[in-house]
Short mmCIF file of C-alpha atoms and ligand atoms in Angstrom, two decimals:
data_model
loop_
_atom_site.label_atom_id
_atom_site.label_comp_id
_atom_site.label_asym_id
_atom_site.label_seq_id
_atom_site.Cartn_x
_atom_site.Cartn_y
_atom_site.Cartn_z
CA MET F 235 9.04 18.95 -25.79
CA SER F 236 13.24 18.59 -25.17
CA THR F 237 14.33 16.08 -23.16
CA ALA F 238 15.20 18.44 -20.32
CA ALA F 239 11.29 18.91 -19.51
CA ARG F 240 10.54 15.36 -19.11
CA ARG F 241 9.85 13.18 -16.41
CA TYR F 242 11.25 9.10 -16.86
CA HIS F 243 10.30 6.04 -15.25
CA VAL F 244 11.84 2.51 -15.16
CA THR F 245 9.97 -0.47 -14.00
CA THR F 246 12.09 -3.33 -13.51
CA PHE F 247 11.98 -6.94 -13.50
CA GLY F 248 13.77 -10.19 -13.11
CA CYS F 249 17.29 -10.74 -11.77
CA GLN F 250 20.14 -8.26 -10.15
CA MET F 251 21.46 -7.90 -13.53
CA ASN F 252 18.48 -6.07 -14.53
CA LYS F 253 18.56 -3.97 -11.57
CA ALA F 254 22.09 -3.18 -12.40
CA ASP F 255 20.96 -2.27 -15.67
CA SER F 256 18.46 -0.23 -14.56
CA GLU F 257 20.29 1.68 -12.44
CA ARG F 258 23.11 2.48 -15.60
CA MET F 259 20.00 3.40 -17.58
CA SER F 260 18.71 6.06 -15.19
CA GLY F 261 21.62 7.59 -14.56
CA ILE F 262 22.03 7.85 -18.23
CA LEU F 263 18.39 9.50 -18.37
CA GLU F 264 19.12 11.47 -15.73
CA THR F 265 22.38 12.91 -17.97
CA MET F 266 20.26 13.68 -20.61
CA GLY F 267 18.22 16.08 -17.95
CA MET F 268 15.28 14.20 -17.10
CA THR F 269 13.68 13.70 -13.78
CA TRP F 270 12.50 10.59 -11.92
CA GLU F 271 8.34 9.96 -11.84
CA ALA F 272 7.42 7.29 -9.32
CA ASP F 273 4.36 6.78 -11.10
CA PRO F 274 4.19 5.46 -14.37
CA LEU F 275 0.77 6.89 -15.68
CA GLN F 276 2.13 10.31 -15.22
CA ALA F 277 5.90 9.40 -17.15
CA ASP F 278 6.88 11.60 -20.22
CA VAL F 279 9.56 8.46 -21.17
CA VAL F 280 8.39 5.18 -19.60
CA LEU F 281 11.09 2.13 -19.81
CA TYR F 282 10.51 -1.36 -18.45
CA ASN F 283 13.53 -3.27 -18.27
CA THR F 284 11.91 -7.06 -19.16
CA CYS F 285 12.55 -10.37 -18.10
CA THR F 286 11.94 -13.74 -19.93
CA ILE F 287 13.14 -16.58 -17.35
CA ARG F 288 9.94 -17.79 -17.34
CA ASP F 289 6.29 -17.75 -18.54
CA ASN F 290 4.49 -15.30 -15.95
CA ALA F 291 7.38 -13.08 -15.87
CA GLU F 292 6.75 -12.26 -19.69
CA GLN F 293 3.39 -12.32 -19.11
CA LYS F 294 3.26 -9.57 -16.85
CA VAL F 295 4.73 -7.24 -19.47
CA TYR F 296 2.54 -7.48 -22.05
CA SER F 297 -0.32 -6.48 -19.03
CA TYR F 298 1.82 -3.34 -18.31
CA LEU F 299 2.29 -2.12 -21.57
CA GLY F 300 -1.55 -2.46 -22.52
CA ARG F 301 -2.17 0.65 -20.13
CA GLN F 302 0.89 2.26 -21.88
CA ALA F 303 0.19 1.65 -25.54
CA LYS F 304 -3.72 3.16 -24.87
CA ARG F 305 -1.93 6.45 -23.54
CA LYS F 306 0.19 7.05 -26.33
CA GLN F 307 -2.84 6.58 -28.72
CA GLN F 308 -3.96 9.89 -26.59
CA ASP F 309 -0.01 11.53 -26.03
CA PRO F 310 2.11 10.78 -29.51
CA ASN F 311 4.91 12.64 -27.26
CA LEU F 312 4.99 9.82 -24.63
CA MET F 313 8.37 7.55 -25.31
CA LEU F 314 7.63 3.43 -24.64
CA ILE F 315 10.65 1.77 -24.10
CA VAL F 316 11.16 -1.88 -23.96
CA ALA F 317 14.82 -3.14 -22.62
CA GLY F 318 16.03 -6.24 -21.11
CA CYS F 319 15.49 -9.99 -22.22
CA VAL F 320 12.13 -9.82 -23.90
CA ALA F 321 12.84 -7.18 -26.02
CA GLN F 322 16.13 -9.61 -26.94
CA GLN F 323 13.51 -12.78 -27.06
CA GLU F 324 10.74 -10.77 -29.09
CA GLY F 325 12.72 -8.38 -30.87
CA GLU F 326 11.24 -6.98 -33.92
CA ALA F 327 7.90 -9.00 -33.45
CA LEU F 328 7.19 -6.77 -30.42
CA LEU F 329 6.78 -3.86 -32.67
CA ARG F 330 4.01 -5.80 -34.16
CA ARG F 331 2.42 -6.82 -31.14
CA VAL F 332 2.79 -3.35 -29.23
CA PRO F 333 3.09 -0.73 -32.43
CA GLU F 334 2.76 2.53 -30.10
CA LEU F 335 6.19 1.18 -28.74
CA ASP F 336 9.43 3.84 -29.63
CA LEU F 337 12.29 1.45 -28.71
CA VAL F 338 13.31 -1.63 -28.28
CA MET F 339 16.26 -2.56 -26.52
CA GLY F 340 18.44 -6.13 -25.61
CA PRO F 341 20.20 -6.24 -22.41
CA GLN F 342 23.52 -5.72 -24.42
CA HIS F 343 22.92 -2.27 -25.46
CA ALA F 344 21.79 -0.47 -21.74
CA ASN F 345 24.83 1.72 -22.14
CA ARG F 346 23.74 2.71 -25.12
CA LEU F 347 20.51 4.32 -24.45
CA GLU F 348 21.17 7.81 -24.47
CA ASP F 349 21.92 7.20 -28.73
CA LEU F 350 19.00 5.07 -29.28
CA LEU F 351 16.52 7.56 -27.50
CA THR F 352 17.91 10.05 -29.26
CA GLN F 353 16.77 8.70 -32.37
CA ALA F 354 13.74 7.44 -31.17
CA MET F 355 12.84 10.68 -30.39
CA ALA F 356 13.81 11.71 -33.86
CA GLY F 357 10.67 9.93 -34.97
CA SER F 358 11.68 6.25 -35.94
CA GLN F 359 10.83 3.24 -34.02
CA VAL F 360 14.21 1.93 -33.05
CA VAL F 361 15.01 -2.30 -32.49
CA ALA F 362 18.79 -2.96 -31.29
CA THR F 363 18.64 -6.05 -30.54
CA GLU F 364 21.70 -7.29 -32.71
CA ALA F 365 25.02 -8.49 -30.55
CA VAL F 366 27.84 -6.47 -29.65
CA HIS F 367 30.90 -5.68 -27.81
CA ILE F 368 29.27 -4.45 -24.48
CA MET F 369 31.31 -0.92 -23.65
CA GLU F 370 32.29 0.53 -20.60
CA ASP F 371 30.43 2.60 -19.19
CA ILE F 372 31.04 6.19 -18.47
CA THR F 373 27.36 7.63 -16.96
CA GLN F 374 27.08 7.47 -13.27
CA PRO F 375 24.23 4.94 -12.44
CA ARG F 376 21.43 5.94 -10.05
CA ARG F 377 21.55 4.00 -7.26
CA ASP F 378 18.78 2.80 -5.43
CA SER F 379 20.72 2.50 -1.84
CA ASP F 380 23.70 4.48 -1.26
CA VAL F 381 25.47 2.01 0.97
CA THR F 382 24.92 -1.55 -1.51
CA ALA F 383 25.98 -1.03 -4.88
CA TRP F 384 26.22 -3.55 -7.84
CA VAL F 385 29.02 -3.89 -10.14
CA ASN F 386 28.98 -6.11 -13.25
CA VAL F 387 31.45 -8.15 -13.64
CA ILE F 388 30.66 -10.45 -16.52
CA TYR F 389 27.77 -10.46 -18.85
CA GLY F 390 26.34 -13.40 -20.59
CA CYS F 391 26.63 -16.50 -20.17
CA ASN F 392 28.31 -19.26 -22.16
CA GLU F 393 26.40 -22.52 -20.27
CA ARG F 394 24.01 -24.15 -21.79
CA CYS F 395 21.45 -25.67 -19.06
CA THR F 396 18.44 -27.00 -21.33
CA TYR F 397 15.86 -24.81 -19.62
CA CYS F 398 17.20 -21.45 -19.71
CA VAL F 399 16.98 -18.40 -21.89
CA VAL F 400 20.17 -16.35 -20.26
CA PRO F 401 22.59 -17.76 -22.81
CA GLY F 402 19.86 -16.59 -25.85
CA VAL F 403 18.88 -12.94 -24.67
CA ARG F 404 22.34 -12.31 -22.45
CA GLY F 405 24.60 -13.34 -25.00
CA VAL F 406 28.55 -15.27 -25.14
CA GLU F 407 30.11 -14.24 -22.01
CA GLN F 408 32.02 -10.80 -21.65
CA SER F 409 34.61 -10.14 -18.82
CA ARG F 410 35.00 -6.79 -18.06
CA THR F 411 39.38 -5.92 -16.66
CA PRO F 412 40.20 -6.12 -13.23
CA GLU F 413 41.00 -2.83 -13.62
CA ALA F 414 37.85 -1.35 -15.06
CA ILE F 415 35.71 -3.26 -11.93
CA ARG F 416 38.27 -1.82 -9.32
CA ALA F 417 38.31 1.74 -10.59
CA GLU F 418 34.00 1.42 -10.23
CA MET F 419 34.72 0.09 -6.80
CA GLU F 420 36.78 3.06 -5.83
CA THR F 421 34.24 5.46 -7.07
CA LEU F 422 31.77 3.76 -4.94
CA ALA F 423 34.07 4.01 -1.97
CA SER F 424 34.63 7.54 -2.55
CA GLN F 425 30.88 8.14 -2.57
CA GLY F 426 30.16 6.43 0.73
CA PHE F 427 29.08 3.23 -0.60
CA LYS F 428 30.14 0.02 2.15
CA GLU F 429 29.45 -2.77 0.41
CA VAL F 430 29.03 -4.52 -3.46
CA THR F 431 28.02 -7.38 -4.51
CA LEU F 432 29.66 -8.51 -7.97
CA LEU F 433 27.82 -9.98 -9.94
CA GLY F 434 27.14 -12.55 -12.97
CA GLN F 435 24.75 -14.86 -14.12
CA ASN F 436 27.88 -17.41 -13.94
CA ILE F 437 30.52 -15.85 -12.02
CA ASP F 438 32.52 -18.43 -11.92
CA ALA F 439 33.00 -17.91 -15.65
CA TYR F 440 34.80 -14.46 -14.93
CA GLY F 441 38.10 -14.37 -16.85
CA ARG F 442 37.32 -16.79 -18.89
CA ASP F 443 37.44 -14.88 -21.92
CA LEU F 444 40.38 -12.58 -20.75
CA PRO F 445 44.24 -13.08 -21.50
CA GLY F 446 45.37 -15.63 -18.52
CA ILE F 447 48.63 -14.62 -17.67
CA THR F 448 50.80 -11.94 -17.27
CA ALA F 449 53.69 -10.35 -18.42
CA GLU F 450 55.54 -11.14 -15.56
CA GLY F 451 54.04 -15.28 -16.18
CA ARG F 452 51.59 -14.51 -12.95
CA ARG F 453 48.26 -16.46 -13.19
CA GLN F 454 45.23 -14.12 -13.08
CA ASN F 455 41.81 -13.21 -14.38
CA THR F 456 40.24 -15.84 -12.03
CA LEU F 457 37.20 -14.97 -9.93
CA THR F 458 39.58 -15.46 -6.85
CA ASP F 459 41.99 -13.29 -8.30
CA LEU F 460 39.89 -10.67 -8.95
CA LEU F 461 38.59 -10.85 -4.96
CA TYR F 462 42.64 -10.63 -3.87
CA PHE F 463 42.75 -8.06 -6.15
CA VAL F 464 39.67 -5.52 -5.11
CA HIS F 465 39.59 -6.26 -1.44
CA ASP F 466 42.16 -3.62 -0.38
CA ILE F 467 39.96 -0.83 -1.38
CA PRO F 468 39.75 1.34 1.64
CA GLY F 469 36.03 2.02 2.55
CA ILE F 470 34.81 -0.84 1.13
CA GLU F 471 33.68 -2.85 4.22
CA ARG F 472 31.99 -6.03 2.69
CA ILE F 473 32.30 -7.79 -0.92
CA ARG F 474 29.56 -10.45 -1.86
CA PHE F 475 29.60 -12.23 -5.16
CA ALA F 476 26.75 -14.22 -7.58
CA THR F 477 25.64 -16.39 -8.76
CA SER F 478 27.67 -19.16 -8.34
CA HIS F 479 27.71 -22.25 -10.75
CA PRO F 480 28.59 -25.26 -8.58
CA ARG F 481 30.53 -26.89 -11.71
CA TYR F 482 33.25 -24.07 -11.58
CA PHE F 483 33.07 -23.88 -8.26
CA THR F 484 36.87 -24.00 -6.83
CA GLU F 485 38.84 -24.91 -3.09
CA ARG F 486 40.69 -22.26 -4.23
CA LEU F 487 37.89 -19.56 -4.12
CA ILE F 488 36.64 -21.08 -0.90
CA GLN F 489 39.77 -20.55 0.57
CA ALA F 490 40.37 -16.88 -0.40
CA CYS F 491 37.01 -16.50 1.24
CA ALA F 492 37.65 -17.56 4.18
CA GLU F 493 40.88 -15.68 3.89
CA LEU F 494 39.94 -12.43 2.88
CA PRO F 495 37.63 -10.51 5.98
CA LYS F 496 35.91 -8.44 3.42
CA VAL F 497 34.68 -11.81 2.14
CA CYS F 498 30.98 -12.21 3.46
CA GLU F 499 30.53 -15.93 4.58
CA HIS F 500 27.61 -16.38 1.61
CA PHE F 501 27.68 -18.22 -1.33
CA HIS F 502 24.61 -18.27 -3.75
CA ILE F 503 24.91 -21.42 -5.83
CA PRO F 504 21.53 -23.06 -7.16
CA PHE F 505 21.69 -26.78 -7.11
CA GLN F 506 18.20 -26.49 -9.53
CA SER F 507 17.77 -30.50 -8.91
CA GLY F 508 19.05 -33.32 -6.10
CA ASP F 509 18.62 -36.22 -8.67
CA ASN F 510 21.83 -37.16 -10.91
CA ASP F 511 19.57 -38.13 -13.77
CA LEU F 512 17.81 -34.92 -14.21
CA LEU F 513 20.92 -32.92 -13.65
CA LYS F 514 22.77 -34.74 -16.46
CA ALA F 515 19.37 -33.22 -18.62
CA MET F 516 19.04 -30.28 -17.13
CA ALA F 517 23.11 -30.29 -18.34
CA ARG F 518 23.91 -28.53 -15.31
CA GLY F 519 27.51 -30.91 -15.64
CA TYR F 520 27.69 -31.85 -11.67
CA THR F 521 26.44 -34.75 -9.66
CA HIS F 522 24.42 -34.15 -6.33
CA GLU F 523 27.22 -35.80 -4.31
CA LYS F 524 29.67 -33.32 -5.85
CA TYR F 525 27.08 -30.36 -4.73
CA ARG F 526 27.75 -32.07 -1.54
CA ARG F 527 31.04 -31.96 -1.28
CA ILE F 528 31.05 -28.17 -2.40
CA ILE F 529 28.85 -26.97 0.74
CA GLU F 530 30.76 -29.68 2.97
CA THR F 531 34.33 -28.11 1.98
CA ILE F 532 32.13 -24.46 2.48
CA ARG F 533 31.56 -24.94 6.00
CA ARG F 534 35.10 -26.90 6.79
CA TYR F 535 36.17 -23.61 5.62
CA MET F 536 33.33 -21.36 6.98
CA PRO F 537 31.55 -23.46 9.81
CA ASP F 538 28.67 -20.68 9.71
CA ALA F 539 28.14 -19.48 6.13
CA SER F 540 25.28 -18.99 4.98
CA ILE F 541 24.12 -21.04 1.52
CA SER F 542 21.29 -19.83 -0.67
CA ALA F 543 20.23 -22.00 -4.04
CA ASP F 544 17.35 -21.69 -7.08
CA ALA F 545 15.62 -25.15 -7.69
CA ILE F 546 13.36 -26.29 -10.21
CA VAL F 547 10.74 -28.59 -9.63
CA GLY F 548 8.35 -30.39 -12.30
CA PHE F 549 11.52 -30.41 -15.29
CA PRO F 550 10.05 -32.63 -18.39
CA GLY F 551 10.48 -36.22 -16.88
CA GLU F 552 10.99 -35.48 -13.58
CA THR F 553 9.59 -38.53 -11.06
CA GLU F 554 7.92 -38.53 -8.23
CA ALA F 555 11.14 -40.37 -7.09
CA GLN F 556 13.39 -37.77 -8.79
CA PHE F 557 11.32 -35.04 -7.15
CA GLN F 558 11.96 -37.15 -3.53
CA ASN F 559 15.69 -36.78 -4.30
CA THR F 560 15.56 -33.26 -4.44
CA LEU F 561 13.48 -32.84 -1.22
CA THR F 562 16.70 -34.98 0.07
CA LEU F 563 18.77 -32.67 -0.45
CA VAL F 564 16.67 -29.58 0.95
CA GLU F 565 16.50 -31.73 4.17
CA ASP F 566 20.31 -32.79 4.16
CA LEU F 567 21.92 -29.31 3.62
CA GLU F 568 20.91 -26.85 6.34
CA PHE F 569 20.44 -23.89 3.70
CA ASP F 570 19.43 -20.41 4.70
CA LEU F 571 17.13 -19.46 1.44
CA ILE F 572 15.86 -21.49 -1.41
CA ASN F 573 14.11 -19.74 -4.46
CA THR F 574 12.06 -22.67 -5.81
CA ALA F 575 10.22 -22.57 -9.38
CA ALA F 576 8.07 -24.77 -11.14
CA TYR F 577 9.37 -25.73 -15.11
CA SER F 578 8.61 -23.06 -17.23
CA PRO F 579 9.07 -24.02 -20.77
CA ARG F 580 10.77 -20.88 -22.83
CA PRO F 581 10.77 -19.76 -26.40
CA ASN F 582 13.99 -21.41 -27.89
CA THR F 583 15.00 -23.96 -25.05
CA PRO F 584 15.54 -27.97 -25.48
CA ALA F 585 13.88 -28.85 -22.72
CA ALA F 586 10.38 -27.38 -24.08
CA LEU F 587 10.48 -29.40 -26.80
CA TRP F 588 10.86 -32.45 -25.26
CA ASN F 589 7.97 -35.16 -24.17
CA TYR F 590 6.75 -35.56 -20.79
CA GLN F 591 5.57 -32.34 -19.93
CA LEU F 592 4.36 -32.63 -16.34
CA SER F 593 0.86 -30.65 -16.02
CA GLU F 594 0.12 -27.45 -14.49
CA THR F 595 -1.51 -29.27 -11.18
CA GLU F 596 1.62 -31.57 -10.87
CA LYS F 597 3.81 -28.79 -11.39
CA SER F 598 2.43 -26.86 -8.57
CA ASP F 599 1.99 -29.80 -6.30
CA ARG F 600 5.16 -30.22 -5.91
CA LEU F 601 6.36 -26.43 -5.95
CA GLN F 602 3.89 -26.37 -2.69
CA ARG F 603 5.27 -29.19 -1.46
CA ILE F 604 9.30 -28.19 -1.86
CA ASN F 605 7.80 -24.92 -0.10
CA HIS F 606 6.93 -26.07 2.95
CA LEU F 607 10.19 -28.42 3.49
CA VAL F 608 12.32 -24.86 2.42
CA ASN F 609 9.91 -22.74 4.91
CA GLN F 610 10.22 -25.58 7.78
CA LYS F 611 14.00 -25.63 7.09
CA ALA F 612 15.30 -22.49 6.83
CA ALA F 613 13.32 -21.39 10.39
CA GLU F 614 15.02 -24.46 11.81
CA ARG F 615 17.87 -23.17 10.55
CA SER F 616 17.36 -19.39 11.89
CA GLN F 617 17.60 -20.63 15.57
CA ARG F 618 21.64 -20.48 15.55
CA TYR F 619 21.01 -17.19 15.68
CA ALA F 620 19.29 -16.94 18.98
CA GLY F 621 21.02 -14.61 21.49
CA ARG F 622 23.82 -14.26 19.28
CA VAL F 623 25.83 -11.03 18.47
CA GLU F 624 25.86 -10.01 14.75
CA GLU F 625 27.34 -7.64 12.53
CA ILE F 626 24.76 -5.43 10.82
CA LEU F 627 25.35 -2.77 8.10
CA VAL F 628 22.52 -0.34 8.29
CA GLU F 629 20.34 0.52 4.84
CA ALA F 630 17.57 2.45 5.45
CA VAL F 631 14.51 2.44 7.93
CA ASN F 632 12.09 -0.53 8.18
CA PRO F 633 9.16 0.32 5.83
CA ARG F 634 7.30 -0.89 7.86
CA ASP F 635 8.38 0.49 11.14
CA PRO F 636 10.11 3.82 11.19
CA SER F 637 11.84 3.26 14.49
CA GLN F 638 13.62 1.03 13.70
CA VAL F 639 16.38 0.74 10.26
CA MET F 640 17.27 -2.24 8.43
CA GLY F 641 20.53 -4.21 7.46
CA ARG F 642 22.24 -7.48 6.77
CA THR F 643 24.04 -9.75 8.65
CA ARG F 644 27.13 -10.79 6.84
CA GLY F 645 25.17 -14.32 6.06
CA ASN F 646 23.11 -11.70 3.97
CA ARG F 647 19.99 -12.23 6.89
CA LEU F 648 17.78 -8.99 6.80
CA THR F 649 17.42 -7.83 10.48
CA PHE F 650 16.04 -5.29 11.98
CA PHE F 651 16.60 -2.73 15.16
CA ALA F 652 15.10 0.25 16.90
CA GLY F 653 17.70 3.09 15.84
CA ASP F 654 17.72 6.30 14.15
CA ILE F 655 18.69 5.90 10.44
CA ALA F 656 20.01 9.08 10.51
CA GLU F 657 22.73 8.40 12.60
CA LEU F 658 23.68 4.64 11.78
CA LYS F 659 23.00 4.63 7.97
CA GLY F 660 26.21 2.56 6.43
CA GLN F 661 27.31 2.06 10.39
CA LEU F 662 28.57 -1.97 10.80
CA ILE F 663 26.66 -1.80 14.22
CA LYS F 664 27.00 -4.71 16.70
CA VAL F 665 23.35 -6.11 17.39
CA ARG F 666 22.28 -8.94 19.87
CA ILE F 667 19.84 -10.82 18.03
CA THR F 668 16.23 -11.12 20.16
CA GLU F 669 13.57 -12.11 17.39
CA ILE F 670 13.79 -15.04 14.78
CA ARG F 671 11.66 -15.54 11.84
CA ALA F 672 12.69 -17.95 8.56
CA PHE F 673 14.19 -15.20 6.96
CA SER F 674 14.60 -11.97 8.83
CA LEU F 675 15.65 -11.16 12.06
CA THR F 676 14.87 -8.31 15.18
CA GLY F 677 17.69 -7.18 17.41
CA GLU F 678 18.65 -4.74 19.37
CA GLN F 679 21.78 -2.29 19.58
CA LEU F 680 25.31 -2.96 21.36
CA THR F 681 28.00 -0.80 19.48
CA PRO F 682 27.45 2.58 20.62
CA VAL F 683 26.52 4.76 17.70
CA PRO F 684 30.14 6.76 16.60
CA ALA F 685 30.43 10.20 17.41
N1 SAH S 281 22.77 -18.25 -13.61
C1 SAH S 281 21.85 -19.21 -12.66
C2 SAH S 281 20.60 -18.55 -12.67
C3 SAH S 281 20.08 -17.56 -13.76
S1 SAH S 281 18.54 -18.16 -13.81
C4 SAH S 281 22.55 -20.60 -12.55
O1 SAH S 281 23.32 -21.10 -13.16
O2 SAH S 281 21.66 -20.97 -11.23
C5 SAH S 281 17.81 -17.66 -12.07
C6 SAH S 281 16.92 -19.18 -11.58
O3 SAH S 281 15.79 -18.94 -12.81
C7 SAH S 281 17.55 -20.51 -12.11
O4 SAH S 281 18.73 -20.65 -11.24
C8 SAH S 281 16.73 -21.19 -12.25
O5 SAH S 281 16.65 -21.90 -10.77
C9 SAH S 281 15.35 -20.23 -12.60
N2 SAH S 281 15.04 -20.97 -13.60
C10 SAH S 281 15.86 -20.47 -15.28
N3 SAH S 281 14.79 -21.22 -16.09
C11 SAH S 281 13.90 -21.52 -15.42
C12 SAH S 281 12.61 -22.01 -15.94
N4 SAH S 281 12.38 -22.47 -17.66
N5 SAH S 281 11.57 -22.62 -15.73
C13 SAH S 281 11.71 -22.74 -14.60
N6 SAH S 281 13.02 -21.72 -13.46
C14 SAH S 281 14.32 -21.40 -14.21
FE1 SF4 S 282 20.47 -20.53 -17.52
FE2 SF4 S 282 22.01 -22.16 -17.29
FE3 SF4 S 282 23.65 -19.92 -17.57
FE4 SF4 S 282 22.77 -20.03 -14.90
S1 SF4 S 282 24.47 -21.01 -16.73
S2 SF4 S 282 22.43 -18.35 -16.56
S3 SF4 S 282 20.48 -21.31 -15.69
S4 SF4 S 282 22.42 -21.56 -18.69
FE1 F3S S 283 15.38 -12.53 -16.15
FE2 F3S S 283 17.17 -11.70 -18.20
FE3 F3S S 283 18.07 -11.59 -15.44
S1 F3S S 283 15.60 -13.38 -18.49
S2 F3S S 283 16.29 -13.48 -14.88
S3 F3S S 283 16.34 -10.54 -16.07
S4 F3S S 283 19.22 -12.92 -17.11
#
């Protein structure tokens, strides 16, 4: 079968980095002449872009692969690809576990999909997991949205948080040049995109691996410099970035966000724990006092800023008192959203080998307790939107109510209001908030639809 006759399917697990990689890999499959197929059991080329941050994320993939392996036994023309972080972690071992696979490729190889798949189609099983310099991608990604877009700015992570697989599977930090990032954003603007989220696992590390000083002696190549460098692109109305690391988050960055009108007042800064001894055991490189000071400084410059975070409960050795310190941080700081997780021991990470692992029962008990508090606090925090007028960038139709459209506030709160997507898509619309839920809002349109 020629590639042109083939239908491909991509299922994505994991974080925004993986979503961005999937959009690029889908773009590559389309330039090879393939067409999108929504049903993974009907597609001729099936790609799972995988995540291994916690054990349950990894296990999901194996159940999906089981069904595809059966199909492959019936239909040798089916091409089965595992990409992403499980592929990187398991490498050759994945072929032994699922011999029906055609291609196993780590995240650093996403842009090489055409080459790798061509080799696999010629009949050999291919494993691409060696560390490489990530090439600039020249293919047009197939983006899920036509209003908001991800733009990678730094790949990999050089931190060594003791629970985390990411440095092992994503490799060392590799920053794209400011010019390449700006060029991608200009292309996005010319295609009608209105919002860009700059992505990195530790975005504050942006530029550490690039030359620090220009020929004229100007300091360059920090995340702050990058924001100044890209913020004036006509057509791009909003800029976000994630994920921030408290260890490197600077007041200079906060000032830039306050000063640059397109940079949205939303910060995703995981704290992981509110206990200093645990933070040390996690090798996070900050104290809860430092974390609190960062949030205070943000709110001094931008009183209404939205703050979201990640937290882990049940880290090895976590006592009830230490867990309480995390709850106190949640109680004190007025977060808009916290992604919580029970600690999951991961291959090749130090904490997985430590004594004092908590039982699954203890971990899930703490997870329930923190989630209860997070939901209660988020509902309280949402009340500040009552009766307010917010600017919404309209992205799509509300999938649960076709008479409504949906978009986000600058603070990243999902908001619904009555309207016609054909008129409103990609528009910035003033909306009066009339209904409030813990994590989303409903309102009514104030701005007349532009002619
Ligand atoms: N680079 C980001 C987040 C990376 S992973 C940072 O430094 O914060 C996303 C989230 O998954 C983490 O913030 C953490 O809360 C969670 N996570 C990572 N490893 C985990 C593990 N072994 N068990 C449970 N949660 C984990
Ligand atoms: Fe993992 Fe830490 Fe790197 Fe985040 S900063 S990706 S938690 S090692
Ligand atoms: Fe998962 Fe890899 Fe992202 S492990 S969270 S997909 S970096």
